PDB file of C-alpha atoms and ligand atoms in Angstrom:
ATOM      1  CA  MET A   1       4.274   4.166 -12.954  1.00  0.00           C
ATOM      2  CA  PRO A   2       6.537   2.499 -10.371  1.00  0.00           C
ATOM      3  CA  ALA A   3       6.542   2.100  -6.783  1.00  0.00           C
ATOM      4  CA  THR A   4       9.012   4.040  -4.862  1.00  0.00           C
ATOM      5  CA  SER A   5      10.927   3.951  -1.636  1.00  0.00           C
ATOM      6  CA  ALA A   6      11.985   7.440  -0.190  1.00  0.00           C
ATOM      7  CA  ASN A   7      14.586   8.323   2.712  1.00  0.00           C
ATOM      8  CA  LEU A   8      16.684   5.062   2.286  1.00  0.00           C
ATOM      9  CA  GLY A   9      17.761   5.598   6.006  1.00  0.00           C
ATOM     10  CA  PRO A  10      19.683   8.876   6.331  1.00  0.00           C
ATOM     11  CA  GLY A  11      18.178  10.750   3.220  1.00  0.00           C
ATOM     12  CA  PHE A  12      15.114  12.116   4.595  1.00  0.00           C
ATOM     13  CA  ASP A  13      12.877  13.829   2.135  1.00  0.00           C
ATOM     14  CA  ALA A  14      15.809  13.547  -0.379  1.00  0.00           C
ATOM     15  CA  PHE A  15      16.626  10.136  -1.754  1.00  0.00           C
ATOM     16  CA  GLY A  16      14.166   8.185  -3.825  1.00  0.00           C
ATOM     17  CA  LEU A  17      14.426   4.670  -5.387  1.00  0.00           C
ATOM     18  CA  ALA A  18      12.210   3.394  -8.177  1.00  0.00           C
ATOM     19  CA  LEU A  19      10.876  -0.160  -7.679  1.00  0.00           C
ATOM     20  CA  ALA A  20       9.700  -2.829 -10.557  1.00  0.00           C
ATOM     21  CA  LEU A  21       6.098  -2.916  -9.076  1.00  0.00           C
ATOM     22  CA  TYR A  22       3.818  -1.041 -11.523  1.00  0.00           C
ATOM     23  CA  ASP A  23       0.352   0.984 -11.541  1.00  0.00           C
ATOM     24  CA  GLU A  24      -1.115   1.126 -14.979  1.00  0.00           C
ATOM     25  CA  LEU A  25      -3.512   3.721 -16.320  1.00  0.00           C
ATOM     26  CA  THR A  26      -5.574   3.968 -19.513  1.00  0.00           C
ATOM     27  CA  VAL A  27      -7.264   7.025 -20.460  1.00  0.00           C
ATOM     28  CA  LEU A  28      -9.991   7.094 -23.222  1.00  0.00           C
ATOM     29  CA  PRO A  29     -11.257  10.604 -24.122  1.00  0.00           C
ATOM     30  CA  GLY A  30     -14.744  10.882 -24.720  1.00  0.00           C
ATOM     31  CA  GLY A  31     -17.971   9.518 -22.919  1.00  0.00           C
ATOM     32  CA  SER A  32     -20.055  11.656 -20.948  1.00  0.00           C
ATOM     33  CA  GLY A  33     -18.326  13.267 -17.784  1.00  0.00           C
ATOM     34  CA  VAL A  34     -15.591  11.517 -15.887  1.00  0.00           C
ATOM     35  CA  SER A  35     -15.826   7.774 -15.191  1.00  0.00           C
ATOM     36  CA  VAL A  36     -13.144   6.056 -13.120  1.00  0.00           C
ATOM     37  CA  GLU A  37     -12.629   2.373 -12.806  1.00  0.00           C
ATOM     38  CA  VAL A  38     -10.203   0.916 -10.393  1.00  0.00           C
ATOM     39  CA  SER A  39      -9.073  -2.719  -9.913  1.00  0.00           C
ATOM     40  CA  GLY A  40      -6.370  -3.788  -7.692  1.00  0.00           C
ATOM     41  CA  ALA A  41      -5.087  -1.625  -4.459  1.00  0.00           C
ATOM     42  CA  GLY A  42      -7.294   1.047  -3.360  1.00  0.00           C
ATOM     43  CA  ALA A  43     -10.352  -0.641  -5.181  1.00  0.00           C
ATOM     44  CA  GLY A  44     -13.618   0.140  -3.280  1.00  0.00           C
ATOM     45  CA  GLU A  45     -11.895   2.950  -1.320  1.00  0.00           C
ATOM     46  CA  VAL A  46     -10.612   5.701  -3.437  1.00  0.00           C
ATOM     47  CA  ALA A  47     -12.991   8.109  -4.925  1.00  0.00           C
ATOM     48  CA  LEU A  48     -14.354   7.801  -8.348  1.00  0.00           C
ATOM     49  CA  ASP A  49     -15.009  11.276  -9.408  1.00  0.00           C
ATOM     50  CA  GLU A  50     -12.925  14.521  -9.957  1.00  0.00           C
ATOM     51  CA  SER A  51     -11.484  14.136  -6.563  1.00  0.00           C
ATOM     52  CA  HIS A  52      -9.577  10.743  -7.528  1.00  0.00           C
ATOM     53  CA  LEU A  53      -5.791  11.650  -7.259  1.00  0.00           C
ATOM     54  CA  VAL A  54      -5.119  10.541 -10.677  1.00  0.00           C
ATOM     55  CA  VAL A  55      -7.839  12.766 -12.252  1.00  0.00           C
ATOM     56  CA  ARG A  56      -6.622  15.715 -10.191  1.00  0.00           C
ATOM     57  CA  ALA A  57      -3.044  15.113 -11.321  1.00  0.00           C
ATOM     58  CA  LEU A  58      -4.391  14.682 -14.878  1.00  0.00           C
ATOM     59  CA  ARG A  59      -6.275  17.692 -14.846  1.00  0.00           C
ATOM     60  CA  ALA A  60      -3.249  19.518 -13.460  1.00  0.00           C
ATOM     61  CA  GLY A  61      -1.046  18.111 -16.205  1.00  0.00           C
ATOM     62  CA  LEU A  62      -3.802  19.195 -18.914  1.00  0.00           C
ATOM     63  CA  ASP A  63      -4.117  22.730 -17.822  1.00  0.00           C
ATOM     64  CA  ALA A  64      -0.200  22.991 -17.543  1.00  0.00           C
ATOM     65  CA  LEU A  65       0.008  21.890 -21.279  1.00  0.00           C
ATOM     66  CA  GLY A  66      -3.026  23.986 -22.382  1.00  0.00           C
ATOM     67  CA  VAL A  67      -5.003  21.142 -23.550  1.00  0.00           C
ATOM     68  CA  SER A  68      -8.845  20.378 -22.884  1.00  0.00           C
ATOM     69  CA  VAL A  69      -9.949  16.915 -22.318  1.00  0.00           C
ATOM     70  CA  PRO A  70     -13.164  17.376 -20.493  1.00  0.00           C
ATOM     71  CA  GLU A  71     -14.579  14.043 -20.710  1.00  0.00           C
ATOM     72  CA  PHE A  72     -12.838  10.692 -20.549  1.00  0.00           C
ATOM     73  CA  VAL A  73     -12.882   7.206 -19.037  1.00  0.00           C
ATOM     74  CA  LEU A  74      -9.964   6.382 -16.783  1.00  0.00           C
ATOM     75  CA  LYS A  75      -9.159   2.772 -15.994  1.00  0.00           C
ATOM     76  CA  CYS A  76      -6.544   2.108 -13.112  1.00  0.00           C
ATOM     77  CA  THR A  77      -4.850  -1.117 -12.482  1.00  0.00           C
ATOM     78  CA  ASN A  78      -3.047  -0.903  -9.247  1.00  0.00           C
ATOM     79  CA  ARG A  79      -0.350  -3.122  -7.948  1.00  0.00           C
ATOM     80  CA  VAL A  80       1.224  -0.505  -5.483  1.00  0.00           C
ATOM     81  CA  PRO A  81      -0.257  -0.870  -1.841  1.00  0.00           C
ATOM     82  CA  HIS A  82      -1.572   2.215  -0.461  1.00  0.00           C
ATOM     83  CA  GLY A  83      -0.603   3.857   2.921  1.00  0.00           C
ATOM     84  CA  ARG A  84       2.342   1.541   3.232  1.00  0.00           C
ATOM     85  CA  GLY A  85       5.456   3.841   2.480  1.00  0.00           C
ATOM     86  CA  LEU A  86       5.761   2.650  -1.118  1.00  0.00           C
ATOM     87  CA  GLY A  87       4.724   5.855  -2.917  1.00  0.00           C
ATOM     88  CA  SER A  88       1.384   4.854  -4.167  1.00  0.00           C
ATOM     89  CA  SER A  89       0.242   8.516  -4.030  1.00  0.00           C
ATOM     90  CA  SER A  90       3.350   9.663  -6.017  1.00  0.00           C
ATOM     91  CA  ALA A  91       2.773   6.772  -8.665  1.00  0.00           C
ATOM     92  CA  ALA A  92      -0.715   8.135  -9.106  1.00  0.00           C
ATOM     93  CA  ILE A  93       0.118  11.671  -9.516  1.00  0.00           C
ATOM     94  CA  VAL A  94       3.122  11.195 -11.706  1.00  0.00           C
ATOM     95  CA  GLY A  95       1.000   8.780 -13.779  1.00  0.00           C
ATOM     96  CA  GLY A  96      -1.791  11.356 -14.252  1.00  0.00           C
ATOM     97  CA  ILE A  97       0.462  14.031 -15.366  1.00  0.00           C
ATOM     98  CA  ALA A  98       2.307  11.793 -17.811  1.00  0.00           C
ATOM     99  CA  ALA A  99      -1.165  10.725 -19.157  1.00  0.00           C
ATOM    100  CA  ALA A 100      -1.718  14.345 -19.739  1.00  0.00           C
ATOM    101  CA  TYR A 101       1.288  14.501 -21.904  1.00  0.00           C
ATOM    102  CA  GLY A 102       0.186  11.410 -23.834  1.00  0.00           C
ATOM    103  CA  LEU A 103      -3.288  12.889 -24.507  1.00  0.00           C
ATOM    104  CA  ALA A 104      -1.450  16.077 -25.684  1.00  0.00           C
ATOM    105  CA  GLY A 105       0.884  14.029 -27.725  1.00  0.00           C
ATOM    106  CA  VAL A 106       3.873  15.611 -26.345  1.00  0.00           C
ATOM    107  CA  ALA A 107       7.061  13.832 -25.318  1.00  0.00           C
ATOM    108  CA  LEU A 108       7.601  13.690 -21.468  1.00  0.00           C
ATOM    109  CA  ASP A 109       9.505  16.688 -19.979  1.00  0.00           C
ATOM    110  CA  ARG A 110      10.428  14.914 -16.745  1.00  0.00           C
ATOM    111  CA  GLU A 111      11.834  17.958 -15.156  1.00  0.00           C
ATOM    112  CA  HIS A 112       8.556  19.497 -15.352  1.00  0.00           C
ATOM    113  CA  ILE A 113       6.682  16.377 -14.313  1.00  0.00           C
ATOM    114  CA  VAL A 114       8.880  16.485 -11.159  1.00  0.00           C
ATOM    115  CA  ALA A 115       8.040  20.046 -10.432  1.00  0.00           C
ATOM    116  CA  LEU A 116       4.232  19.713 -10.979  1.00  0.00           C
ATOM    117  CA  ALA A 117       4.073  16.462  -9.140  1.00  0.00           C
ATOM    118  CA  ASN A 118       5.881  17.994  -6.192  1.00  0.00           C
ATOM    119  CA  GLU A 119       3.133  20.975  -6.053  1.00  0.00           C
ATOM    120  CA  LEU A 120       0.617  18.019  -5.684  1.00  0.00           C
ATOM    121  CA  GLU A 121       2.392  15.796  -3.212  1.00  0.00           C
ATOM    122  CA  GLY A 122       4.184  18.390  -1.199  1.00  0.00           C
ATOM    123  CA  HIS A 123       7.312  16.756  -1.199  1.00  0.00           C
ATOM    124  CA  PRO A 124       9.561  15.830  -4.099  1.00  0.00           C
ATOM    125  CA  ASP A 125      11.518  12.668  -2.911  1.00  0.00           C
ATOM    126  CA  ASN A 126       8.918   9.893  -4.266  1.00  0.00           C
ATOM    127  CA  VAL A 127       7.808  11.795  -7.059  1.00  0.00           C
ATOM    128  CA  ALA A 128      11.134  12.269  -8.490  1.00  0.00           C
ATOM    129  CA  ALA A 129      12.035   8.502  -8.353  1.00  0.00           C
ATOM    130  CA  ALA A 130       8.529   7.878 -10.032  1.00  0.00           C
ATOM    131  CA  ALA A 131       9.268  10.287 -12.772  1.00  0.00           C
ATOM    132  CA  LEU A 132      13.037   9.450 -13.421  1.00  0.00           C
ATOM    133  CA  GLY A 133      13.468   5.831 -12.336  1.00  0.00           C
ATOM    134  CA  GLY A 134      16.763   4.379 -10.705  1.00  0.00           C
ATOM    135  CA  PHE A 135      18.275   6.319  -7.535  1.00  0.00           C
ATOM    136  CA  THR A 136      17.158   9.810  -7.168  1.00  0.00           C
ATOM    137  CA  THR A 137      18.145  12.907  -5.094  1.00  0.00           C
ATOM    138  CA  ALA A 138      15.571  15.563  -4.838  1.00  0.00           C
ATOM    139  CA  TRP A 139      15.307  18.956  -3.275  1.00  0.00           C
ATOM    140  CA  VAL A 140      13.153  22.091  -3.348  1.00  0.00           C
ATOM    141  CA  ASP A 141      14.458  25.425  -4.931  1.00  0.00           C
ATOM    142  CA  GLY A 142      12.528  28.500  -4.317  1.00  0.00           C
ATOM    143  CA  GLY A 143       9.435  26.373  -4.080  1.00  0.00           C
ATOM    144  CA  VAL A 144      10.188  24.275  -7.172  1.00  0.00           C
ATOM    145  CA  GLY A 145      10.674  20.548  -6.677  1.00  0.00           C
ATOM    146  CA  ARG A 146      14.026  19.226  -8.659  1.00  0.00           C
ATOM    147  CA  ALA A 147      15.796  15.936  -8.873  1.00  0.00           C
ATOM    148  CA  VAL A 148      18.919  14.226 -10.222  1.00  0.00           C
ATOM    149  CA  ARG A 149      19.042  10.522 -11.239  1.00  0.00           C
ATOM    150  CA  ALA A 150      21.893   8.291 -10.629  1.00  0.00           C
ATOM    151  CA  GLU A 151      22.523   4.884 -12.013  1.00  0.00           C
ATOM    152  CA  PRO A 152      22.106   2.216  -9.148  1.00  0.00           C
ATOM    153  CA  VAL A 153      24.992  -0.558  -9.193  1.00  0.00           C
ATOM    154  CA  GLU A 154      24.389  -3.489 -11.240  1.00  0.00           C
ATOM    155  CA  GLY A 155      22.557  -6.292  -9.456  1.00  0.00           C
ATOM    156  CA  LEU A 156      21.092  -3.825  -6.875  1.00  0.00           C
ATOM    157  CA  ARG A 157      17.903  -5.448  -5.471  1.00  0.00           C
ATOM    158  CA  ALA A 158      15.159  -3.999  -3.169  1.00  0.00           C
ATOM    159  CA  THR A 159      13.409  -6.510  -0.964  1.00  0.00           C
ATOM    160  CA  VAL A 160      10.285  -5.042   0.930  1.00  0.00           C
ATOM    161  CA  TYR A 161       8.469  -6.538   3.806  1.00  0.00           C
ATOM    162  CA  VAL A 162       4.919  -5.215   3.622  1.00  0.00           C
ATOM    163  CA  PRO A 163       2.690  -5.400   6.613  1.00  0.00           C
ATOM    164  CA  GLU A 164      -1.101  -5.403   6.480  1.00  0.00           C
ATOM    165  CA  VAL A 165      -1.556  -2.250   8.561  1.00  0.00           C
ATOM    166  CA  ARG A 166      -1.471   1.174   7.322  1.00  0.00           C
ATOM    167  CA  VAL A 167       0.212   4.201   8.977  1.00  0.00           C
ATOM    168  CA  LEU A 168      -0.764   7.593   7.670  1.00  0.00           C
ATOM    169  CA  THR A 169       2.265   9.740   6.387  1.00  0.00           C
ATOM    170  CA  LYS A 170       0.875  12.848   8.537  1.00  0.00           C
ATOM    171  CA  GLN A 171       0.605  10.616  11.772  1.00  0.00           C
ATOM    172  CA  ALA A 172       4.450   9.184  11.016  1.00  0.00           C
ATOM    173  CA  ARG A 173       5.658  12.773  10.509  1.00  0.00           C
ATOM    174  CA  GLY A 174       4.067  14.205  13.449  1.00  0.00           C
ATOM    175  CA  LEU A 175       6.179  12.009  15.613  1.00  0.00           C
ATOM    176  CA  LEU A 176       9.465  13.878  14.405  1.00  0.00           C
ATOM    177  CA  PRO A 177      10.962  16.474  16.909  1.00  0.00           C
ATOM    178  CA  ASP A 178      11.527  20.073  15.669  1.00  0.00           C
ATOM    179  CA  VAL A 179      15.117  20.303  17.008  1.00  0.00           C
ATOM    180  CA  VAL A 180      17.746  17.650  16.555  1.00  0.00           C
ATOM    181  CA  PRO A 181      21.436  17.371  18.260  1.00  0.00           C
ATOM    182  CA  HIS A 182      24.106  18.470  15.922  1.00  0.00           C
ATOM    183  CA  ALA A 183      25.918  15.308  16.379  1.00  0.00           C
ATOM    184  CA  ASP A 184      22.838  13.506  14.668  1.00  0.00           C
ATOM    185  CA  ALA A 185      22.603  15.931  11.902  1.00  0.00           C
ATOM    186  CA  ALA A 186      26.282  15.592  11.125  1.00  0.00           C
ATOM    187  CA  ALA A 187      26.144  11.708  11.267  1.00  0.00           C
ATOM    188  CA  ASN A 188      23.156  11.814   8.843  1.00  0.00           C
ATOM    189  CA  ALA A 189      24.916  13.972   6.574  1.00  0.00           C
ATOM    190  CA  GLY A 190      27.948  11.969   6.403  1.00  0.00           C
ATOM    191  CA  ARG A 191      25.810   8.726   5.913  1.00  0.00           C
ATOM    192  CA  ALA A 192      23.627  10.461   3.182  1.00  0.00           C
ATOM    193  CA  ALA A 193      26.797  11.197   1.257  1.00  0.00           C
ATOM    194  CA  LEU A 194      28.159   7.814   1.608  1.00  0.00           C
ATOM    195  CA  LEU A 195      24.834   6.295   0.548  1.00  0.00           C
ATOM    196  CA  VAL A 196      25.318   7.826  -3.055  1.00  0.00           C
ATOM    197  CA  THR A 197      28.521   6.009  -3.437  1.00  0.00           C
ATOM    198  CA  ALA A 198      27.219   2.672  -1.926  1.00  0.00           C
ATOM    199  CA  ILE A 199      24.153   2.625  -4.035  1.00  0.00           C
ATOM    200  CA  THR A 200      25.949   3.460  -7.340  1.00  0.00           C
ATOM    201  CA  SER A 201      29.468   1.806  -7.174  1.00  0.00           C
ATOM    202  CA  ARG A 202      30.293   0.255  -3.536  1.00  0.00           C
ATOM    203  CA  PRO A 203      27.299  -1.921  -2.334  1.00  0.00           C
ATOM    204  CA  GLY A 204      29.565  -3.418   0.395  1.00  0.00           C
ATOM    205  CA  LEU A 205      29.020  -0.006   2.229  1.00  0.00           C
ATOM    206  CA  LEU A 206      25.224  -0.453   2.235  1.00  0.00           C
ATOM    207  CA  MET A 207      25.012  -1.450   5.928  1.00  0.00           C
ATOM    208  CA  THR A 208      26.874   1.680   7.312  1.00  0.00           C
ATOM    209  CA  ALA A 209      25.554   4.087   4.458  1.00  0.00           C
ATOM    210  CA  THR A 210      21.958   3.207   5.616  1.00  0.00           C
ATOM    211  CA  GLU A 211      22.302   4.373   9.478  1.00  0.00           C
ATOM    212  CA  ASP A 212      19.838   6.951  10.229  1.00  0.00           C
ATOM    213  CA  ARG A 213      19.712   9.118  13.477  1.00  0.00           C
ATOM    214  CA  LEU A 214      16.987  11.701  12.306  1.00  0.00           C
ATOM    215  CA  HIS A 215      13.513   9.874  11.708  1.00  0.00           C
ATOM    216  CA  GLN A 216      13.262   5.966  11.999  1.00  0.00           C
ATOM    217  CA  GLU A 217      13.342   5.488  15.766  1.00  0.00           C
ATOM    218  CA  HIS A 218      10.870   8.356  16.349  1.00  0.00           C
ATOM    219  CA  ARG A 219       8.444   6.506  14.472  1.00  0.00           C
ATOM    220  CA  GLU A 220       8.630   3.644  16.679  1.00  0.00           C
ATOM    221  CA  PRO A 221       5.369   4.420  18.937  1.00  0.00           C
ATOM    222  CA  VAL A 222       3.179   4.087  15.617  1.00  0.00           C
ATOM    223  CA  MET A 223       5.073   1.231  13.940  1.00  0.00           C
ATOM    224  CA  PRO A 224       6.665  -1.026  16.589  1.00  0.00           C
ATOM    225  CA  GLU A 225       6.674  -4.009  14.467  1.00  0.00           C
ATOM    226  CA  THR A 226       8.332  -2.199  11.688  1.00  0.00           C
ATOM    227  CA  LEU A 227      11.247  -0.973  14.044  1.00  0.00           C
ATOM    228  CA  ALA A 228      11.538  -4.343  15.536  1.00  0.00           C
ATOM    229  CA  LEU A 229      11.945  -6.125  12.150  1.00  0.00           C
ATOM    230  CA  VAL A 230      14.421  -3.342  10.878  1.00  0.00           C
ATOM    231  CA  HIS A 231      16.471  -4.046  14.151  1.00  0.00           C
ATOM    232  CA  LYS A 232      16.325  -7.887  13.554  1.00  0.00           C
ATOM    233  CA  LEU A 233      17.364  -7.788   9.877  1.00  0.00           C
ATOM    234  CA  ARG A 234      20.224  -5.136  10.682  1.00  0.00           C
ATOM    235  CA  GLY A 235      21.360  -7.452  13.659  1.00  0.00           C
ATOM    236  CA  SER A 236      21.894 -10.207  10.918  1.00  0.00           C
ATOM    237  CA  GLY A 237      23.930  -7.894   8.476  1.00  0.00           C
ATOM    238  CA  LEU A 238      21.227  -6.754   6.265  1.00  0.00           C
ATOM    239  CA  ALA A 239      21.076  -3.233   5.272  1.00  0.00           C
ATOM    240  CA  ALA A 240      17.266  -2.639   6.242  1.00  0.00           C
ATOM    241  CA  VAL A 241      15.577   0.654   6.621  1.00  0.00           C
ATOM    242  CA  VAL A 242      11.836   2.118   7.059  1.00  0.00           C
ATOM    243  CA  SER A 243      10.511   2.666   3.449  1.00  0.00           C
ATOM    244  CA  GLY A 244       9.234   6.222   3.302  1.00  0.00           C
ATOM    245  CA  ALA A 245       6.959   7.009   6.153  1.00  0.00           C
ATOM    246  CA  GLY A 246       6.567   3.382   6.972  1.00  0.00           C
ATOM    247  CA  PRO A 247       5.369   0.853   7.838  1.00  0.00           C
ATOM    248  CA  THR A 248       7.133  -1.223   4.985  1.00  0.00           C
ATOM    249  CA  VAL A 249      10.626  -2.451   5.691  1.00  0.00           C
ATOM    250  CA  LEU A 250      13.071  -1.996   2.659  1.00  0.00           C
ATOM    251  CA  VAL A 251      16.319  -4.121   2.397  1.00  0.00           C
ATOM    252  CA  LEU A 252      19.033  -3.025   0.065  1.00  0.00           C
ATOM    253  CA  ASP A 253      21.687  -5.612  -1.364  1.00  0.00           C
ATOM    254  CA  ALA A 254      23.439  -6.417  -4.561  1.00  0.00           C
ATOM    255  CA  LEU A 255      23.338  -9.720  -6.081  1.00  0.00           C
ATOM    256  CA  SER A 256      26.736 -10.536  -7.090  1.00  0.00           C
ATOM    257  CA  GLY A 257      27.643 -13.682  -9.095  1.00  0.00           C
ATOM    258  CA  LYS A 258      29.400 -15.129  -6.107  1.00  0.00           C
ATOM    259  CA  LYS A 259      27.295 -14.473  -3.153  1.00  0.00           C
ATOM    260  CA  ILE A 260      23.334 -14.243  -3.180  1.00  0.00           C
ATOM    261  CA  PRO A 261      22.174 -12.815   0.123  1.00  0.00           C
ATOM    262  CA  VAL A 262      19.616 -15.164   2.118  1.00  0.00           C
ATOM    263  CA  LEU A 263      16.635 -13.144   3.180  1.00  0.00           C
ATOM    264  CA  PRO A 264      14.411 -14.219   6.049  1.00  0.00           C
ATOM    265  CA  ALA A 265      10.765 -15.051   5.051  1.00  0.00           C
ATOM    266  CA  ALA A 266       8.124 -12.493   5.702  1.00  0.00           C
ATOM    267  CA  PRO A 267       6.690 -12.327   9.462  1.00  0.00           C
ATOM    268  CA  ASP A 268       3.076 -13.638   9.866  1.00  0.00           C
ATOM    269  CA  GLY A 269       0.872 -11.039   8.280  1.00  0.00           C
ATOM    270  CA  TRP A 270       3.599  -9.490   6.254  1.00  0.00           C
ATOM    271  CA  THR A 271       4.244 -10.036   2.675  1.00  0.00           C
ATOM    272  CA  ARG A 272       7.989 -10.055   1.383  1.00  0.00           C
ATOM    273  CA  LEU A 273       8.413  -8.925  -2.377  1.00  0.00           C
ATOM    274  CA  ASP A 274      12.044  -9.112  -4.071  1.00  0.00           C
ATOM    275  CA  LEU A 275      11.933  -6.320  -6.633  1.00  0.00           C
ATOM    276  CA  ALA A 276      14.412  -5.355  -9.423  1.00  0.00           C
ATOM    277  CA  ILE A 277      14.971  -1.384  -9.646  1.00  0.00           C
ATOM    278  CA  ASP A 278      13.085   0.392 -12.191  1.00  0.00           C
ATOM    279  CA  PRO A 279      15.344   1.995 -14.537  1.00  0.00           C
ATOM    280  CA  ALA A 280      13.366   4.459 -16.372  1.00  0.00           C
ATOM    281  CA  GLY A 281      10.399   6.058 -14.425  1.00  0.00           C
ATOM    282  CA  VAL A 282       6.949   6.515 -15.759  1.00  0.00           C
ATOM    283  CA  GLN A 283       6.392   5.449 -19.453  1.00  0.00           C
ATOM    284  CA  VAL A 284       3.674   6.391 -22.070  1.00  0.00           C
ATOM    285  CA  TRP A 285       2.958   3.437 -24.179  1.00  0.00           C
ATOM    286  CA  SER A 286       0.533   4.977 -26.779  1.00  0.00           C
ATOM    287  CA  THR A 287      -0.578   8.495 -27.102  1.00  0.00           C
ATOM    288  CA  ALA A 288      -3.236  11.059 -28.524  1.00  0.00           C
ATOM    289  CA  LEU A 289      -2.506   9.859 -31.995  1.00  0.00           C
ATOM    290  CA  ASP A 290      -4.216   6.489 -31.690  1.00  0.00           C
ATOM    291  CA  GLY A 291      -6.806   7.895 -29.254  1.00  0.00           C
ATOM    292  CA  GLU A 292      -5.844   6.734 -25.840  1.00  0.00           C
ATOM    293  CA  SER A 293      -3.044   7.358 -23.292  1.00  0.00           C
ATOM    294  CA  SER A 294      -1.528   4.472 -21.203  1.00  0.00           C
ATOM    295  CA  PRO A 295       1.137   5.619 -18.998  1.00  0.00           C
ATOM    296  CA  ARG A 296       2.778   2.650 -17.433  1.00  0.00           C
ATOM    297  CA  ALA A 297       6.539   1.350 -17.006  1.00  0.00           C
ATOM    298  CA  GLU A 298       8.192  -1.560 -18.956  1.00  0.00           C
TER     299      GLU A 298
HETATM  300  N1  LIG B   1      -3.556   4.941  -7.552  1.00  0.00           N
HETATM  301  C1  LIG B   1      -4.326   5.698  -6.522  1.00  0.00           C
HETATM  302  N2  LIG B   1      -5.494   6.334  -7.122  1.00  0.00           N
HETATM  303  C2  LIG B   1      -6.181   7.203  -6.274  1.00  0.00           C
HETATM  304  N3  LIG B   1      -5.741   7.491  -4.979  1.00  0.00           N
HETATM  305  C3  LIG B   1      -4.576   6.998  -4.536  1.00  0.00           C
HETATM  306  C4  LIG B   1      -3.682   6.186  -5.267  1.00  0.00           C
HETATM  307  N4  LIG B   1      -2.641   5.939  -4.723  1.00  0.00           N
HETATM  308  C5  LIG B   1      -2.798   6.604  -3.612  1.00  0.00           C
HETATM  309  N5  LIG B   1      -3.925   7.151  -3.505  1.00  0.00           N
HETATM  310  C6  LIG B   1      -4.590   8.176  -2.455  1.00  0.00           C
HETATM  311  O1  LIG B   1      -3.206   8.412  -1.449  1.00  0.00           O
HETATM  312  C7  LIG B   1      -3.443   7.629  -0.411  1.00  0.00           C
HETATM  313  C8  LIG B   1      -2.166   7.044   0.308  1.00  0.00           C
HETATM  314  O2  LIG B   1      -1.143   8.096   0.118  1.00  0.00           O
HETATM  315  P1  LIG B   1      -0.067   8.129   1.506  1.00  0.00           P
HETATM  316  O3  LIG B   1       0.985   9.185   0.993  1.00  0.00           O
HETATM  317  O4  LIG B   1      -0.553   8.205   2.775  1.00  0.00           O
HETATM  318  O5  LIG B   1       0.624   6.764   1.242  1.00  0.00           O
HETATM  319  P2  LIG B   1       1.573   6.104   0.288  1.00  0.00           P
HETATM  320  O6  LIG B   1       2.015   7.245  -0.988  1.00  0.00           O
HETATM  321  O7  LIG B   1       1.102   4.809  -0.243  1.00  0.00           O
HETATM  322  O8  LIG B   1       2.890   6.023   0.969  1.00  0.00           O
HETATM  323  P3  LIG B   1       4.307   6.969   0.992  1.00  0.00           P
HETATM  324  O9  LIG B   1       3.807   8.174   0.656  1.00  0.00           O
HETATM  325  O10 LIG B   1       4.600   6.775   2.539  1.00  0.00           O
HETATM  326  O11 LIG B   1       5.549   6.336   0.264  1.00  0.00           O
HETATM  327  C9  LIG B   1      -4.403   6.614  -0.693  1.00  0.00           C
HETATM  328  O12 LIG B   1      -5.132   6.564   0.701  1.00  0.00           O
HETATM  329  C10 LIG B   1      -5.313   7.416  -1.619  1.00  0.00           C
HETATM  330  O13 LIG B   1      -6.309   8.187  -1.008  1.00  0.00           O
HETATM  331 MG1  LIG B   2       2.436   8.998  -0.499  1.00  0.00          MG
END
């Protein structure tokens, strides 16, 4: 399951981008009870029982598919850092549901995965990109999470600057005002529409199209270094935004044959990752037929 970056500047709670950084799961039916093994991100921190997020999503998926697998061993290899704005919770939820499809021996119904994952996650932007890959626009219709996928322009690259510190999504959201000026709402609507064109065919417009007036600056009190880095990168002509609820910073650019943008090194205590766009969303590699389910993405 891929990491994902949501919002992308103006598309608050709507846009998502799937990134080529993956968590992997293996589910082996049998054993006694539920046993969870975790390596990588979250090891030693996340619960190892029924309350583990992947287990909860797997159970929800199995229930929805009418399949019973009471006992299993779940092995998680996690590369998506937790609590940084790179969609680790969505990867876990979408992966757990996809594993249920694998165990049931049923081909993935990605629309259903978006809807069910949205119920568990509470918002559809990250789960949409994790389920569909590429660039997604998500919305909620009568309580049901839905999404469409668009193909990013060739050579689109995402660079993420990931700090050591974590910021709870709840805390970052709590800072947002209930009411915004009409002019700011109008500016964001226009930029969001423009971003669809910029990401899919006109990357030269990315700088303008990633401008936001609704949420990023409000998060400054809990992530001052993130906003400082966004301002610095934008000041040097790079399309930088807060990734999801932060504190990671995402820079979008397109590698063309002629011009390869030079990106600055990560500040002290931060890690920089240059990532391709994940094209396809969650993948199941083997299924119930050979006795195990291993959702991951190629
Ligand atoms: N692979 C996983 N296995 C189990 N629990 C997980 C996993 N990934 C995330 N979680 C749970 O979700 C929490 C992180 O979720 P949170 O939504 O705050 O951050 P995020 O998903 O990494 O970033 P964002 O939602 O801003 O993109 C973790 O602390 C952990 O409890
Ligand atoms: Mg999350």
